[in-house]
Short mmCIF file of C-alpha atoms in Angstrom, two decimals:
data_model
loop_
_atom_site.label_atom_id
_atom_site.label_comp_id
_atom_site.label_asym_id
_atom_site.label_seq_id
_atom_site.Cartn_x
_atom_site.Cartn_y
_atom_site.Cartn_z
CA ARG A 1 0.00 0.00 0.00
CA VAL A 2 1.14 3.55 -0.78
CA ARG A 3 0.43 4.88 2.70
CA GLU A 4 2.47 2.05 4.31
CA ALA A 5 5.33 2.53 1.87
CA VAL A 6 5.45 6.23 2.54
CA VAL A 7 5.55 5.70 6.29
CA TYR A 8 8.22 2.98 5.91
CA ASN A 9 10.50 5.06 3.61
CA ALA A 10 9.88 8.48 5.09
CA GLU A 11 13.06 8.37 7.17
CA TYR A 12 15.16 7.59 4.10
CA GLY A 13 14.05 10.76 2.22
CA VAL A 14 12.26 8.82 -0.50
CA VAL A 15 9.33 11.26 -0.54
CA ARG A 16 11.61 14.23 -1.01
CA SER A 17 13.37 12.49 -3.88
CA ILE A 18 10.11 11.64 -5.64
CA LYS A 19 8.88 15.25 -5.35
CA LYS A 20 11.92 16.38 -7.32
CA ASN A 21 11.38 13.82 -10.08
CA LYS A 22 8.22 14.67 -12.04
CA PRO A 23 8.44 11.74 -14.48
CA ILE A 24 8.34 9.31 -11.55
CA ILE A 25 5.33 11.13 -10.10
CA LYS A 26 3.52 10.79 -13.42
CA VAL A 27 4.32 7.08 -13.68
CA VAL A 28 3.10 6.40 -10.14
CA GLN A 29 -0.12 8.30 -10.73
CA GLU A 30 -0.81 6.39 -13.95
CA MET A 31 -0.22 3.07 -12.17
CA MET A 32 -2.65 4.02 -9.40
CA ALA A 33 -5.25 5.15 -11.91
CA SER A 34 -4.94 1.84 -13.82
CA TYR A 35 -5.64 -0.11 -10.61
CA GLY A 36 -8.53 2.20 -9.71
CA ASP A 37 -6.95 2.95 -6.32
CA THR A 38 -8.65 6.33 -5.89
CA SER A 39 -7.98 6.73 -2.20
CA ASP A 40 -4.23 6.16 -2.48
CA MET A 41 -4.09 8.24 -5.67
CA ILE A 42 -5.55 11.26 -3.85
CA PHE A 43 -3.28 10.63 -0.89
CA PHE A 44 -0.26 10.49 -3.19
CA ALA A 45 -1.33 13.68 -5.07
CA ASP A 46 -1.74 15.50 -1.77
CA LEU A 47 1.62 14.21 -0.63
CA MET A 48 3.26 15.46 -3.85
CA GLU A 49 1.47 18.83 -3.34
CA ASP A 50 -0.44 18.42 -6.60
CA ILE A 51 -3.35 20.40 -5.13
CA GLU A 52 -5.12 21.06 -8.42
CA LYS A 53 -5.45 17.33 -9.06
CA VAL A 54 -6.94 16.90 -5.59
CA ILE A 55 -9.41 19.68 -6.15
CA MET A 56 -10.42 18.34 -9.56
CA HIS A 57 -11.01 14.93 -8.03
CA HIS A 58 -13.25 16.37 -5.31
CA ILE A 59 -15.24 18.38 -7.85
CA HIS A 60 -15.59 15.34 -10.11
CA ASP A 61 -16.96 13.36 -7.16
CA GLN A 62 -19.25 16.32 -6.28
CA GLN A 63 -17.41 16.77 -2.99
CA TYR A 64 -17.52 20.56 -3.27
CA THR A 65 -16.99 21.24 0.41
CA SER A 66 -13.81 19.15 0.38
CA ALA A 67 -12.60 21.00 -2.71
CA LEU A 68 -13.26 24.33 -0.97
CA ASN A 69 -11.41 23.21 2.16
CA THR A 70 -8.43 22.18 0.04
CA LEU A 71 -8.47 25.60 -1.63
CA ARG A 72 -8.57 27.33 1.72
CA LYS A 73 -5.57 25.35 3.01
CA LYS A 74 -3.49 25.91 -0.11
CA ARG A 75 -4.24 29.69 -0.25
CA SER A 76 -3.37 29.96 -3.94
CA PRO A 77 -5.12 32.93 -5.65
CA GLU A 78 -4.75 31.39 -9.11
CA LEU A 79 -6.53 28.21 -8.01
CA PHE A 80 -9.32 30.36 -6.57
CA TYR A 81 -9.79 32.23 -9.86
CA LYS A 82 -9.98 28.88 -11.68
CA HIS A 83 -12.38 26.93 -9.42
CA VAL A 84 -14.58 29.55 -7.72
CA PRO A 85 -17.03 29.66 -10.70
CA THR A 86 -17.82 25.97 -10.15
CA LEU A 87 -18.00 26.27 -6.37
CA MET A 88 -20.30 29.34 -6.61
CA LYS A 89 -22.69 27.23 -8.64
CA TYR A 90 -23.12 24.54 -5.96
CA ILE A 91 -22.09 26.00 -2.56
CA PRO A 92 -22.29 29.79 -2.98
CA ARG A 93 -22.68 30.68 0.69
CA ASN A 94 -19.67 28.64 1.87
CA THR A 95 -17.61 29.90 -1.06
CA VAL A 96 -18.30 33.55 -0.22
CA ASP A 97 -17.44 32.88 3.44
CA VAL A 98 -14.01 31.66 2.37
CA LEU A 99 -13.54 34.55 -0.09
CA GLU A 100 -14.25 37.06 2.66
CA GLN A 101 -11.65 35.36 4.85
CA PHE A 102 -9.00 35.97 2.21
CA GLY A 103 -9.91 39.69 2.02
CA ARG A 104 -7.56 41.82 -0.08
CA SER A 105 -5.30 38.91 -1.08
CA LEU A 106 -7.73 38.14 -3.91
CA ASP A 107 -8.33 40.42 -6.90
CA PRO A 108 -12.12 40.98 -7.18
CA GLN A 109 -11.77 41.86 -10.87
CA LYS A 110 -10.51 38.34 -11.64
CA LEU A 111 -13.42 36.89 -9.66
CA LEU A 112 -16.07 38.78 -11.64
CA PRO A 113 -16.54 35.97 -14.21
CA SER A 114 -17.49 33.74 -11.28
CA PHE A 115 -20.42 36.02 -10.43
CA ILE A 116 -21.58 36.87 -13.94
CA HIS A 117 -22.94 33.35 -14.47
CA CYS A 118 -24.94 33.30 -11.23
CA LYS A 119 -28.53 32.34 -12.08
CA THR A 120 -30.38 31.31 -8.93
CA THR A 121 -31.56 33.70 -6.25
CA ASP A 122 -29.15 32.26 -3.68
CA GLN A 123 -26.20 32.62 -6.04
CA LYS A 124 -27.05 36.25 -6.77
CA GLU A 125 -27.53 37.06 -3.10
CA GLN A 126 -24.14 35.61 -2.21
CA ALA A 127 -22.47 37.41 -5.12
CA LEU A 128 -24.10 40.60 -3.90
CA ARG A 129 -22.85 39.93 -0.37
CA TYR A 130 -19.25 39.44 -1.50
CA LEU A 131 -19.19 42.50 -3.74
CA GLU A 132 -20.68 44.63 -0.95
CA PHE A 133 -17.87 43.36 1.26
CA VAL A 134 -15.30 44.30 -1.39
CA VAL A 135 -16.74 47.79 -1.96
CA PHE A 136 -17.64 48.86 1.57
CA SER A 137 -15.19 46.89 3.73
CA ASN A 138 -12.17 46.67 1.42
CA LYS A 139 -12.86 50.16 -0.01
CA CYS A 140 -12.53 49.01 -3.62
CA LYS A 141 -12.88 51.92 -6.09
CA ASP A 142 -12.81 49.93 -9.32
CA GLU A 143 -15.57 51.08 -11.71
CA ALA A 144 -16.18 47.62 -13.16
CA ILE A 145 -16.87 46.21 -9.68
CA HIS A 146 -19.27 49.06 -8.88
CA ASN A 147 -21.08 48.71 -12.19
CA PHE A 148 -21.59 44.97 -11.73
CA LEU A 149 -22.77 45.49 -8.15
CA LEU A 150 -25.20 48.07 -9.51
CA SER A 151 -26.54 45.48 -11.97
CA LEU A 152 -27.26 43.16 -9.01
CA PHE A 153 -28.98 45.89 -6.98
CA VAL A 154 -31.16 46.78 -9.98
CA GLN A 155 -32.57 43.25 -9.95
CA GLN A 156 -33.70 43.60 -6.32
CA GLU A 157 -37.36 44.39 -5.68
CA ASP A 158 -36.54 46.95 -2.98
CA GLU A 159 -35.50 50.06 -4.90
CA GLY A 160 -34.39 51.64 -1.63
CA LEU A 161 -31.31 49.38 -1.62
CA LEU A 162 -30.39 50.67 -5.07
CA ILE A 163 -30.84 54.30 -3.99
CA ASP A 164 -28.68 53.76 -0.89
CA PHE A 165 -25.96 52.21 -3.04
CA LEU A 166 -26.00 55.16 -5.46
CA LEU A 167 -25.86 57.63 -2.58
CA LYS A 168 -22.75 55.94 -1.18
CA THR A 169 -20.83 55.12 -4.38
CA ASP A 170 -22.14 57.52 -7.02
CA ALA A 171 -18.67 58.81 -7.91
CA ASN A 172 -17.40 55.31 -8.88
CA VAL A 173 -20.33 54.31 -11.10
CA ASP A 174 -20.65 54.97 -14.82
CA ARG A 175 -23.75 57.20 -14.74
CA LYS A 176 -24.73 56.63 -18.36
CA TYR A 177 -24.58 52.86 -17.89
CA ALA A 178 -26.46 53.17 -14.59
CA LEU A 179 -29.15 55.30 -16.22
CA ARG A 180 -29.68 52.82 -19.05
CA LEU A 181 -29.79 49.88 -16.63
CA CYS A 182 -32.25 51.57 -14.25
CA SER A 183 -34.45 52.61 -17.16
CA GLU A 184 -34.56 49.03 -18.51
CA HIS A 185 -35.66 47.74 -15.10
CA ARG A 186 -38.09 50.65 -14.61
CA LYS A 187 -36.35 51.95 -11.50
CA TRP A 188 -37.67 55.46 -12.07
CA LYS A 189 -36.70 56.94 -8.71
CA ALA A 190 -33.11 55.89 -9.27
CA CYS A 191 -33.30 57.41 -12.76
CA CYS A 192 -34.42 60.71 -11.24
CA TYR A 193 -31.46 60.63 -8.87
CA ILE A 194 -28.99 59.92 -11.70
CA TYR A 195 -30.48 62.66 -13.90
CA THR A 196 -30.12 65.09 -11.01
CA LYS A 197 -26.47 64.18 -10.44
CA MET A 198 -25.80 64.61 -14.15
CA GLY A 199 -27.25 68.13 -14.01
CA LEU A 200 -30.22 67.19 -16.22
CA TYR A 201 -32.78 68.75 -13.89
CA GLU A 202 -35.57 69.18 -16.43
CA GLU A 203 -35.44 65.48 -17.35
CA ALA A 204 -35.44 64.52 -13.66
CA VAL A 205 -38.51 66.66 -12.87
CA LYS A 206 -40.34 65.42 -15.97
CA LEU A 207 -39.63 61.79 -15.06
CA ALA A 208 -40.75 62.32 -11.46
CA LEU A 209 -44.06 63.76 -12.66
CA THR A 210 -44.82 61.43 -15.57
CA LYS A 211 -43.46 58.05 -14.45
CA LEU A 212 -43.59 58.33 -10.67
CA GLY A 213 -46.40 60.86 -10.32
CA ASP A 214 -44.47 62.04 -7.26
CA VAL A 215 -44.78 65.80 -6.86
CA PHE A 216 -42.66 65.73 -3.70
CA GLU A 217 -39.78 64.10 -5.61
CA ALA A 218 -40.09 66.72 -8.35
CA GLU A 219 -40.07 69.52 -5.75
CA SER A 220 -36.96 68.06 -4.12
CA THR A 221 -35.21 67.98 -7.49
CA ALA A 222 -36.19 71.60 -8.25
CA SER A 223 -34.98 72.73 -4.80
CA TYR A 224 -31.67 70.88 -5.32
CA ALA A 225 -31.24 72.52 -8.73
CA GLN A 226 -31.99 75.90 -7.18
CA ASP A 227 -29.25 75.36 -4.58
CA CYS A 228 -26.70 74.16 -7.16
CA THR A 229 -27.41 76.77 -9.86
CA PRO A 230 -28.82 79.86 -8.11
CA ASP A 231 -27.84 82.13 -11.02
CA ASP A 232 -29.84 80.24 -13.66
CA GLN A 233 -33.19 81.79 -12.76
CA GLU A 234 -34.74 80.97 -16.13
CA MET A 235 -34.12 77.24 -15.71
CA ILE A 236 -35.28 77.27 -12.07
CA LYS A 237 -38.50 79.04 -13.01
CA LYS A 238 -39.10 76.51 -15.79
CA LEU A 239 -38.78 73.62 -13.33
CA TRP A 240 -41.31 75.10 -10.90
CA LEU A 241 -43.67 75.90 -13.76
CA MET A 242 -43.56 72.24 -14.85
CA ILE A 243 -44.50 71.17 -11.33
CA ALA A 244 -47.22 73.84 -10.98
CA ARG A 245 -48.76 72.84 -14.31
CA HIS A 246 -48.88 69.19 -13.25
CA VAL A 247 -50.52 70.11 -9.92
CA VAL A 248 -53.11 72.32 -11.66
CA GLU A 249 -53.99 70.03 -14.57
CA LYS A 250 -53.62 66.58 -12.97
CA GLU A 251 -54.35 67.06 -9.29
CA GLU A 252 -56.35 70.32 -9.37
CA ASP A 253 -54.94 71.15 -5.94
CA ILE A 254 -55.36 74.93 -5.67
CA LYS A 255 -53.90 75.20 -2.18
CA HIS A 256 -50.78 73.33 -3.25
CA VAL A 257 -50.32 75.77 -6.12
CA MET A 258 -50.65 78.68 -3.72
CA ASP A 259 -47.79 77.21 -1.70
CA PHE A 260 -45.55 77.64 -4.77
CA ILE A 261 -46.50 81.31 -4.99
CA ASN A 262 -45.97 81.91 -1.27
CA ARG A 263 -42.49 80.37 -1.24
CA GLY A 264 -39.85 82.56 0.35
CA ASP A 265 -37.77 82.78 -2.84
CA GLN A 266 -40.82 83.96 -4.87
CA VAL A 267 -39.78 82.14 -8.04
CA LEU A 268 -43.36 82.00 -9.33
CA LYS A 269 -46.01 84.67 -9.37
CA ILE A 270 -49.75 84.41 -9.76
CA GLU A 271 -49.59 85.62 -13.37
CA ASP A 272 -47.21 82.74 -14.23
CA ILE A 273 -49.71 80.10 -13.09
CA LEU A 274 -53.00 81.60 -14.29
CA PRO A 275 -52.63 80.32 -17.91
CA PHE A 276 -52.72 76.72 -16.61
CA PHE A 277 -56.25 77.04 -15.20
CA LYS A 278 -59.45 76.47 -17.08
CA ASP A 279 -61.32 79.36 -18.66
CA PHE A 280 -63.89 79.45 -15.84
CA PHE A 281 -62.93 78.98 -12.21
CA TYR A 282 -63.48 80.75 -8.91
CA ILE A 283 -60.76 83.22 -7.94
CA LYS A 284 -61.66 83.06 -4.26
CA ASP A 285 -58.45 81.21 -3.41
CA PHE A 286 -56.39 83.65 -5.52
CA LYS A 287 -57.86 86.89 -4.23
CA ASP A 288 -55.02 87.72 -1.85
CA ALA A 289 -52.35 86.71 -4.35
CA ILE A 290 -53.87 88.84 -7.10
CA CYS A 291 -54.15 91.86 -4.80
CA LYS A 292 -50.55 91.41 -3.68
CA SER A 293 -49.37 91.13 -7.28
CA LEU A 294 -51.21 94.35 -8.22
CA GLU A 295 -49.61 96.14 -5.28
CA ILE A 296 -46.17 95.04 -6.42
CA TYR A 297 -46.89 96.27 -9.95
CA ASN A 298 -48.04 99.61 -8.55
CA GLN A 299 -44.81 99.94 -6.56
CA ASN A 300 -42.78 99.12 -9.65
CA ILE A 301 -44.64 101.77 -11.67
CA ASN A 302 -43.95 104.39 -9.00
CA GLN A 303 -40.28 103.42 -8.93
CA LEU A 304 -40.08 103.68 -12.73
CA ASN A 305 -41.65 107.14 -12.60
CA GLU A 306 -39.02 108.27 -10.11
CA ASP A 307 -36.22 106.81 -12.25
CA MET A 308 -37.59 108.60 -15.33
CA ARG A 309 -37.77 111.88 -13.41
CA ASP A 310 -34.15 111.52 -12.24
CA ALA A 311 -33.03 110.66 -15.77
CA THR A 312 -34.80 113.72 -17.20
CA GLU A 313 -33.16 116.02 -14.62
CA SER A 314 -29.73 114.50 -15.35
CA ALA A 315 -30.23 115.01 -19.09
CA GLU A 316 -31.15 118.65 -18.53
CA ARG A 317 -28.07 119.25 -16.40
CA ILE A 318 -25.83 117.64 -19.03
CA HIS A 319 -27.47 119.77 -21.75
CA ASN A 320 -26.85 122.94 -19.74
CA ASP A 321 -23.21 121.95 -19.17
CA ILE A 322 -22.71 121.43 -22.90
CA ASN A 323 -24.19 124.85 -23.68
CA ASN A 324 -21.97 126.48 -21.07
CA LEU A 325 -18.89 124.85 -22.58
CA LYS A 326 -19.64 126.43 -25.95
CA SER A 327 -19.34 129.93 -24.46
CA LYS A 328 -16.35 129.15 -22.24
CA ASN A 329 -13.08 130.93 -23.15
CA CYS A 330 -9.49 131.19 -21.98
CA VAL A 331 -6.50 133.55 -22.47
CA VAL A 332 -3.55 132.47 -24.64
CA GLU A 333 -0.27 134.39 -24.31
CA SER A 334 1.51 135.47 -27.47
CA SER A 335 4.66 133.56 -26.48
CA LYS A 336 2.96 130.19 -26.29
CA LYS A 337 3.90 127.46 -28.75
CA CYS A 338 2.19 124.35 -30.00
CA TYR A 339 2.93 121.31 -27.86
CA LEU A 340 3.01 119.06 -30.92
CA CYS A 341 5.05 120.93 -33.51
CA ASP A 342 6.67 123.66 -31.35
CA ILE A 343 5.47 126.43 -33.71
CA PRO A 344 4.19 129.73 -32.23
CA LEU A 345 0.42 129.83 -31.82
CA LEU A 346 -0.31 132.41 -34.53
CA THR A 347 -3.35 130.65 -35.98
CA PRO A 348 -6.72 132.01 -34.89
CA VAL A 349 -8.29 128.52 -34.58
CA LEU A 350 -7.11 126.76 -31.40
CA LEU A 351 -8.33 123.76 -29.45
CA ARG A 352 -7.95 123.14 -25.74
CA VAL A 353 -7.50 119.47 -24.87
CA PRO A 354 -6.73 117.83 -21.48
CA MET A 355 -3.09 116.87 -22.11
CA PHE A 356 -2.26 119.95 -24.29
CA PRO A 357 -3.45 123.35 -23.07
CA HIS A 358 -3.49 124.85 -26.59
CA VAL A 359 -3.13 123.13 -29.96
CA PRO A 360 -3.80 124.56 -33.43
CA HIS A 361 -6.75 122.98 -35.17
CA SER A 362 -4.75 121.98 -38.26
CA CYS A 363 -1.96 120.46 -36.16
CA LEU A 364 -4.34 118.28 -34.16
CA VAL A 365 -6.06 117.11 -37.35
CA LYS A 366 -2.74 116.05 -38.82
CA GLU A 367 -1.60 114.28 -35.65
CA ILE A 368 -4.77 112.32 -34.91
CA THR A 369 -5.37 111.17 -38.51
CA GLN A 370 -2.58 108.59 -38.27
CA TYR A 371 -4.32 106.79 -35.37
CA LEU A 372 -7.75 106.56 -37.02
CA SER A 373 -9.13 103.73 -39.12
CA LYS A 374 -8.92 104.04 -42.86
CA ARG A 375 -12.58 104.98 -43.21
CA ARG A 376 -12.44 107.59 -40.42
CA SER A 377 -9.16 108.98 -41.73
CA GLU A 378 -10.66 109.47 -45.20
CA GLU A 379 -13.68 111.15 -43.61
CA VAL A 380 -11.44 113.60 -41.68
CA THR A 381 -9.44 114.41 -44.81
CA LYS A 382 -12.61 115.06 -46.78
CA LEU A 383 -14.08 117.35 -44.09
CA TYR A 384 -10.79 119.25 -43.71
CA LYS A 385 -10.61 119.88 -47.46
CA ILE A 386 -14.15 121.24 -47.41
CA LEU A 387 -13.20 123.70 -44.65
CA MET A 388 -10.06 124.77 -46.52
CA ASN A 389 -12.12 125.51 -49.64
CA LEU A 390 -14.59 127.64 -47.66
CA LYS A 391 -12.24 130.33 -46.33
CA ASP A 392 -14.16 133.43 -47.30
CA GLU A 393 -16.02 135.26 -44.58
CA GLU A 394 -19.34 134.72 -46.28
CA GLN A 395 -18.60 131.05 -46.87
CA THR A 396 -17.68 130.47 -43.21
CA ARG A 397 -21.17 131.58 -42.29
CA SER A 398 -22.80 129.00 -44.52
CA GLU A 399 -24.60 125.96 -43.18
CA ARG A 400 -22.24 123.60 -45.00
CA TYR A 401 -19.23 125.11 -43.29
CA ARG A 402 -20.75 124.93 -39.83
CA SER A 403 -21.91 121.34 -40.39
CA SER A 404 -18.52 120.17 -41.70
CA LYS A 405 -16.64 121.94 -38.89
CA SER A 406 -18.93 120.40 -36.27
CA GLN A 407 -18.44 116.89 -37.69
CA LEU A 408 -14.66 117.35 -37.86
CA ASP A 409 -14.47 118.67 -34.29
CA ASP A 410 -16.53 115.74 -33.05
CA ILE A 411 -14.08 113.28 -34.59
CA ILE A 412 -10.78 114.86 -33.52
CA ALA A 413 -12.01 115.80 -30.04
CA GLU A 414 -13.71 112.47 -29.39
CA GLU A 415 -10.79 111.17 -27.31
CA CYS A 416 -7.61 112.58 -25.80
CA LEU A 417 -4.67 112.14 -28.09
CA MET A 418 -2.29 111.06 -25.32
CA CYS A 419 -4.48 108.96 -23.02
CA GLY A 420 -7.43 107.91 -25.19
CA GLU A 421 -8.15 104.60 -26.85
CA HIS A 422 -6.16 105.55 -29.94
CA MET A 423 -2.95 105.81 -27.93
CA ILE A 424 -3.69 102.59 -25.98
CA GLN A 425 -4.02 100.63 -29.23
CA THR A 426 -0.52 101.79 -30.28
CA ILE A 427 1.17 100.80 -27.03
CA ASP A 428 3.18 98.06 -28.83
CA THR A 429 4.38 100.43 -31.59
CA PRO A 430 8.16 101.06 -31.28
CA PHE A 431 9.38 104.63 -30.70
CA LEU A 432 11.96 104.37 -33.48
CA PRO A 433 11.17 103.31 -37.07
CA ARG A 434 12.22 99.81 -38.10
CA ASP A 435 13.15 100.84 -41.62
CA GLU A 436 16.86 101.76 -41.80
CA ASP A 437 16.36 104.67 -44.22
CA GLU A 438 13.70 106.23 -42.04
CA TYR A 439 15.86 105.69 -38.97
CA GLU A 440 18.85 107.46 -40.57
CA LEU A 441 16.60 110.31 -41.66
CA LEU A 442 15.30 110.64 -38.12
CA LYS A 443 18.87 110.73 -36.74
CA GLN A 444 19.72 113.56 -39.10
CA GLU A 445 16.69 115.54 -37.94
CA TRP A 446 17.66 115.07 -34.31
CA ALA A 447 21.33 115.93 -34.91
#
């Protein structure tokens, strides 16, 4: 017998020698198999640490608990990945107990195929139990694990379990996949939650009203959207209008509608909801709201009248200031020179600008033309030529002269030459010309 021979030769190191010689192991196993000596064959395989052969034998004989115990003793992750699918099929509860004992030493991703083929209720419950252990106890963040666990929760009758799972692990779940899965299984409350987390508030409110018929859920979604996007008043108002319309047309709950109007944030007003009512209805319940709305409109009208009165007074003051500027004058000494060209101020037409106390009209026209656009520059040149052609005293009194001079003055005096927008746009223009000929010419002028 093999057992007797092993005990007899143990002290001579025969077992150790056989372990090192694989061909001998194979020959011995074949001899045992030919004699049908199953008991000694398993004993010999265990002795030679051929654990996989032992496990396969137990599974073949439907001794699944023995196979699981052998796996637990060997503690080989690769053997677990290979045989857990079979063990989950027949002893799912015991298998999950052992998997939980191994904790983080096993990769849950490699065990997923074992759970995908679970068909019976018991198998799915045990798969759910193990994956919950992996996610919540082992703090696994893998998206594939979370998505598969979601697919198991979706199949549960209690939708509250699914909602709790989403609340705890929403960040690790593929929301588009979750939305499609929940929609296929008609888990509408979970769909509303996912829509809300995706920022699709209108879809969430619409689903809560049409599929769930839950006004409270729709109100919660609208309040959440209002907290997350307080600046998007148009969208917030649209959400509350959807809810108010449903309450008016489906439930005909007037008092509930009045609660929307009396909310502290005052998103909706009575005039927003009135179009949803039938052509004939009693306004008894709306009397106070209508009176309050009319009072608010009256206050707004009074405020607008005051604003218009202030604007009219400001316009009159500005008009008076402009008229006073036309008659304002200053004294120019005979020794003063132009700040642009350094020529004595002999011309009778002078302009007074902020950065230059006195500048000849012609000099300012020439200087500012180079900073204007092509169209504006051509317009200035055209107006200046018209003024030069109308030099006679009688011509200067003509309407054409006064109109051209007024247009030209408006253009050249529109902004300050030194601190206006024209100068700011040329801030990157170099002080010296880039062309060598122009640079040499400038040096000669400065010399």
